[in-house]
CSV table of C-alpha atoms in Angstrom, one decimal:
chain,number,residue,atom,x,y,z
A,1381,MET,CA,109.6,124.5,209.7
A,1382,LYS,CA,106.2,123.9,211.2
A,1383,GLU,CA,104.6,125.5,208.2
A,1384,ALA,CA,106.4,123.3,205.9
A,1385,ILE,CA,105.1,120.1,208.1
A,1386,GLN,CA,101.6,121.3,208.2
A,1387,GLN,CA,101.6,121.8,204.3
A,1388,TYR,CA,102.9,118.2,204.0
A,1389,LEU,CA,100.2,116.8,206.2
A,1390,GLU,CA,97.5,118.8,204.2
A,1391,LYS,CA,99.0,117.6,200.9
A,1392,HIS,CA,98.9,114.2,201.7
A,1393,GLY,CA,95.8,114.1,203.8
A,1394,PHE,CA,97.8,112.9,207.2
A,1395,GLY,CA,96.9,113.7,210.8
A,1396,GLN,CA,100.2,113.6,212.4
A,1397,PHE,CA,104.0,114.0,211.8
A,1398,CYS,CA,106.0,111.8,214.0
A,1399,PRO,CA,109.5,110.6,212.5
A,1400,LYS,CA,110.9,107.3,213.3
A,1401,ALA,CA,112.9,106.7,210.4
A,1402,VAL,CA,115.3,108.7,208.1
A,1403,LEU,CA,115.8,107.3,204.5
A,1404,PHE,CA,119.1,108.6,202.8
A,1405,ASP,CA,119.9,108.7,199.2
A,1406,MET,CA,123.6,107.8,198.7
A,1407,ASP,CA,125.4,109.6,195.8
A,1408,GLY,CA,125.2,113.4,196.4
A,1409,VAL,CA,123.8,112.8,200.2
A,1410,ILE,CA,126.2,110.5,201.8
A,1411,TYR,CA,129.3,110.8,199.3
A,1412,ASN,CA,130.3,113.4,197.3
A,1413,SER,CA,130.2,111.0,194.3
A,1414,MET,CA,128.2,112.7,191.7
A,1415,PRO,CA,131.1,114.6,190.1
A,1416,ASN,CA,132.7,111.2,189.3
A,1417,HIS,CA,129.3,109.9,188.2
A,1418,ALA,CA,128.7,112.8,185.9
A,1419,TYR,CA,132.2,112.4,184.4
A,1420,SER,CA,131.8,108.7,183.7
A,1421,TRP,CA,128.1,109.1,182.2
A,1422,HIS,CA,129.6,111.7,179.8
A,1423,LYS,CA,132.7,109.8,178.7
A,1424,THR,CA,130.8,106.4,178.7
A,1425,MET,CA,128.1,107.9,176.4
A,1426,ALA,CA,130.3,109.7,174.2
A,1427,SER,CA,132.1,106.5,173.4
A,1428,ILE,CA,129.1,104.8,172.0
A,1429,GLY,CA,127.9,108.0,170.1
A,1430,ILE,CA,125.4,109.3,172.7
A,1431,ASP,CA,125.5,113.1,173.5
A,1432,MET,CA,125.0,113.4,177.4
A,1433,THR,CA,126.7,116.4,179.1
A,1434,GLU,CA,128.1,116.0,182.6
A,1435,GLU,CA,125.5,118.7,184.0
A,1436,GLU,CA,122.8,116.6,182.2
A,1437,ALA,CA,123.7,113.3,184.3
A,1438,TYR,CA,122.4,115.1,187.4
A,1439,GLN,CA,118.9,115.2,186.0
A,1440,TYR,CA,119.0,111.6,185.6
A,1441,GLU,CA,120.6,110.9,189.1
A,1442,GLY,CA,118.6,108.3,191.1
A,1443,MET,CA,117.2,106.4,188.2
A,1444,LYS,CA,118.7,102.9,187.7
A,1445,GLY,CA,121.6,103.2,185.3
A,1446,VAL,CA,120.2,100.7,182.8
A,1447,GLU,CA,116.9,102.8,182.5
A,1448,THR,CA,119.0,105.9,182.0
A,1449,ILE,CA,120.8,104.0,179.1
A,1450,LYS,CA,117.6,102.8,177.6
A,1451,LEU,CA,116.1,106.4,177.8
A,1452,LYS,CA,119.0,108.2,176.3
A,1453,THR,CA,119.7,105.8,173.5
A,1454,CYS,CA,115.9,105.7,172.6
A,1455,GLN,CA,116.0,109.5,172.2
A,1456,GLN,CA,119.2,109.5,170.0
A,1457,TRP,CA,119.1,106.3,168.4
A,1458,HIS,CA,115.4,106.3,168.0
A,1459,ARG,CA,115.0,102.5,168.8
A,1460,ASP,CA,114.7,100.4,172.1
A,1461,ILE,CA,117.9,98.5,172.9
A,1462,SER,CA,117.7,95.0,174.9
A,1463,ASP,CA,118.3,94.6,178.4
A,1464,GLU,CA,121.7,92.8,177.5
A,1465,GLU,CA,122.9,95.6,175.4
A,1466,ALA,CA,122.0,98.3,178.1
A,1467,GLN,CA,123.9,96.2,180.7
A,1468,HIS,CA,126.9,95.9,178.4
A,1469,ILE,CA,126.9,99.8,178.2
A,1470,TYR,CA,126.4,100.1,182.0
A,1471,ASN,CA,129.1,97.8,182.6
A,1472,LEU,CA,131.5,100.4,180.7
A,1473,LYS,CA,130.2,103.2,182.9
A,1474,VAL,CA,131.1,101.4,186.0
A,1475,ALA,CA,134.5,100.5,184.6
A,1476,THR,CA,134.9,104.1,184.0
A,1477,PHE,CA,133.8,105.1,187.5
A,1478,SER,CA,136.1,102.7,189.1
A,1479,GLN,CA,139.2,104.7,187.8
A,1480,CYS,CA,137.8,107.9,189.3
A,1481,PRO,CA,139.5,108.8,192.7
A,1482,PRO,CA,137.5,107.6,195.6
A,1483,ALA,CA,134.4,109.6,196.7
A,1484,GLN,CA,134.7,111.3,200.0
A,1485,LYS,CA,132.0,111.5,202.8
A,1486,MET,CA,129.6,114.4,202.2
A,1487,GLU,CA,130.6,117.1,205.0
A,1488,GLY,CA,128.3,116.9,208.0
A,1489,VAL,CA,126.7,113.7,207.0
A,1490,GLU,CA,128.2,111.6,209.6
A,1491,GLU,CA,127.4,114.2,212.3
A,1492,LEU,CA,123.8,114.2,211.1
A,1493,MET,CA,123.6,110.4,211.3
A,1494,ARG,CA,124.8,110.5,214.9
A,1495,LEU,CA,122.3,113.2,215.8
A,1496,ILE,CA,119.5,110.9,214.1
A,1497,LYS,CA,120.6,107.9,215.9
A,1498,ALA,CA,120.8,109.9,219.2
A,1499,ASP,CA,117.3,110.8,218.8
A,1500,GLY,CA,116.2,107.1,218.5
A,1501,LEU,CA,115.3,107.1,214.8
A,1502,LYS,CA,116.4,104.3,212.2
A,1503,ILE,CA,118.6,105.0,209.3
A,1504,CYS,CA,118.1,103.5,205.9
A,1505,VAL,CA,120.0,103.9,202.8
A,1506,VAL,CA,118.0,104.0,199.6
A,1507,THR,CA,119.8,104.4,196.4
A,1508,GLY,CA,119.3,103.8,192.7
A,1509,SER,CA,123.0,102.9,192.5
A,1510,GLY,CA,124.5,99.5,191.6
A,1511,GLN,CA,128.0,100.7,192.0
A,1512,ARG,CA,129.4,98.0,194.5
A,1513,THR,CA,132.6,99.9,195.1
A,1514,LEU,CA,130.2,102.6,197.0
A,1515,LEU,CA,127.8,100.1,198.2
A,1516,ASP,CA,130.6,98.0,200.0
A,1517,LYS,CA,132.1,101.1,201.7
A,1518,LEU,CA,129.0,102.1,203.5
A,1519,GLU,CA,129.3,99.8,206.6
A,1520,THR,CA,132.9,100.3,206.9
A,1521,ASP,CA,132.8,104.2,206.6
A,1522,PHE,CA,129.8,104.7,208.7
A,1523,LYS,CA,130.5,101.9,211.3
A,1524,GLY,CA,127.8,101.5,213.8
A,1525,LEU,CA,125.6,103.9,211.8
A,1526,LEU,CA,124.8,102.0,208.6
A,1527,HIS,CA,123.9,98.1,208.4
A,1528,HIS,CA,123.5,96.1,205.2
A,1529,GLU,CA,119.8,94.9,206.2
A,1530,LEU,CA,118.6,98.5,206.1
A,1531,MET,CA,119.7,99.2,202.6
A,1532,VAL,CA,117.8,99.5,199.5
A,1533,THR,CA,119.7,99.5,196.1
A,1534,SER,CA,119.0,99.0,192.4
A,1535,PHE,CA,119.2,95.3,192.8
A,1536,ASP,CA,116.4,95.2,195.3
A,1537,VAL,CA,113.5,96.8,193.0
A,1538,LYS,CA,112.4,96.3,189.4
A,1539,ARG,CA,111.3,99.9,189.2
A,1540,GLY,CA,113.8,102.6,190.2
A,1541,LYS,CA,113.4,106.4,190.8
A,1542,PRO,CA,111.5,108.2,190.0
A,1543,ALA,CA,108.9,105.5,190.8
A,1544,PRO,CA,108.1,105.3,194.6
A,1545,ASP,CA,109.2,101.8,194.9
A,1546,PRO,CA,112.6,102.4,196.4
A,1547,TYR,CA,111.1,104.3,199.1
A,1548,LEU,CA,108.2,102.1,199.8
A,1549,ALA,CA,110.9,99.3,200.2
A,1550,GLY,CA,112.8,101.4,202.7
A,1551,MET,CA,109.7,102.3,204.8
A,1552,GLN,CA,108.9,98.4,204.7
A,1553,LYS,CA,112.4,97.6,205.8
A,1554,THR,CA,112.4,99.9,208.7
A,1555,GLY,CA,108.8,99.4,209.5
A,1556,VAL,CA,107.4,102.9,209.4
A,1557,SER,CA,104.5,104.7,207.7
A,1558,PRO,CA,105.0,107.8,205.5
A,1559,TRP,CA,104.2,110.4,208.4
A,1560,GLU,CA,106.8,108.6,210.3
A,1561,THR,CA,109.6,109.0,207.6
A,1562,ILE,CA,111.9,111.8,206.5
A,1563,VAL,CA,113.7,111.3,203.1
A,1564,ILE,CA,117.0,113.2,202.6
A,1565,GLU,CA,117.4,113.4,198.7
A,1566,ASN,CA,119.4,115.8,196.3
A,1567,ALA,CA,118.3,114.6,192.8
A,1568,PRO,CA,115.1,115.7,191.2
A,1569,LEU,CA,114.3,112.2,190.5
A,1570,GLY,CA,114.7,111.0,193.9
A,1571,VAL,CA,112.6,114.0,195.2
A,1572,GLN,CA,110.0,112.8,192.9
A,1573,ALA,CA,110.0,109.3,194.0
A,1574,ALA,CA,110.0,110.2,197.8
A,1575,VAL,CA,107.0,112.6,197.2
A,1576,ALA,CA,105.3,109.9,195.3
A,1577,ALA,CA,105.7,107.6,198.3
A,1578,HIS,CA,104.2,110.3,200.5
A,1579,CYS,CA,107.4,110.6,202.7
A,1580,PHE,CA,108.2,114.0,204.3
A,1581,THR,CA,111.2,115.1,201.7
A,1582,ILE,CA,114.3,117.3,202.4
A,1583,ALA,CA,116.2,118.2,199.2
A,1584,VAL,CA,120.0,119.1,200.0
A,1585,ASN,CA,121.1,120.8,196.8
A,1586,THR,CA,124.5,119.4,196.7
A,1587,GLY,CA,124.6,119.7,192.8
A,1588,PRO,CA,124.7,122.2,190.1
A,1589,LEU,CA,120.8,122.2,189.3
A,1590,PRO,CA,118.7,125.1,190.5
A,1591,ASN,CA,116.3,124.9,193.4
A,1592,GLN,CA,113.5,125.6,191.4
A,1593,ILE,CA,113.8,121.9,189.9
A,1594,LEU,CA,113.8,120.4,193.3
A,1595,MET,CA,110.8,122.4,194.1
A,1596,GLU,CA,108.9,121.5,191.1
A,1597,LYS,CA,109.4,118.0,191.9
A,1598,GLY,CA,107.7,118.4,195.3
A,1599,ALA,CA,110.4,118.8,198.0
A,1600,ASP,CA,109.0,120.0,201.3
A,1601,ILE,CA,112.0,121.7,202.4
A,1602,ILE,CA,115.1,122.9,200.6
A,1603,MET,CA,118.6,123.1,202.3
A,1604,PRO,CA,121.8,124.5,200.6
A,1605,ASP,CA,124.2,122.0,202.0
A,1606,MET,CA,124.4,119.0,204.5
A,1607,ARG,CA,126.0,121.6,207.2
A,1608,THR,CA,122.9,123.6,207.1
A,1609,LEU,CA,120.7,120.6,207.5
A,1610,VAL,CA,122.7,119.5,210.6
A,1611,GLN,CA,122.2,122.8,212.2
A,1612,ARG,CA,118.5,122.7,211.7
A,1613,TRP,CA,118.0,119.1,212.5
A,1614,LYS,CA,116.8,119.6,216.2
A,1615,LEU,CA,114.2,122.2,214.9
A,1616,ILE,CA,113.0,119.5,212.3
A,1617,ILE,CA,112.7,116.8,214.8
A,1618,ASN,CA,111.2,118.6,217.7
A,1619,THR,CA,108.6,120.1,215.3
A,1620,THR,CA,106.0,117.0,215.7
A,1621,TYR,CA,102.7,117.8,214.6
A,1622,LYS,CA,99.3,116.4,215.3
A,1623,ASN,CA,96.0,117.6,213.8
A,1624,ASP,CA,93.3,117.5,216.1
């Protein structure tokens, strides 16, 4: 763990690592919602003649929905579509998603949040999602742990992941610097965004994509699941580091 932190500091030219906030992605990290998203993306895109497999949806996870639609339609229709047309298609995806079974909490994530709170760190949710059915559940499902004022969603930034803007906004809301921040992500584009914001980035691989993709995007540590991260949390938080 110390080696990973030291490599992080050297990569970004920072002199210390002293976490004060943890920024959580939502889909695939807080909720086991990605299977529903993948199904909804596949079904919706097929309905308009766009080929997008369920596994491919994981590659675009974290990107704002309308940006995903514009990218895929440009690739396959060979033209740019308007914001209105993209929003209409996204609304179809939202409607399909709303018919899916409710997403359950990711196993171990609530326990992890309680450990983080006990260590005196702030928690902020940073998601590219605009799925209000999930966003509205956060404060209820994680009472006392998550608060609306410490959330960044697709409605809060012009550029979504993989741009660093969502995580920059999360650090601004929590009042911390990159070397005081831990990001917990599961998606390649989310990892890319967190690394671009110079945050210490933990990738928890809860989906079907290989670890190599997360490594290539710059993840500082990769965990196989949330339960493993819970077990290793104290080791991470106690490995503060300062260059002399």
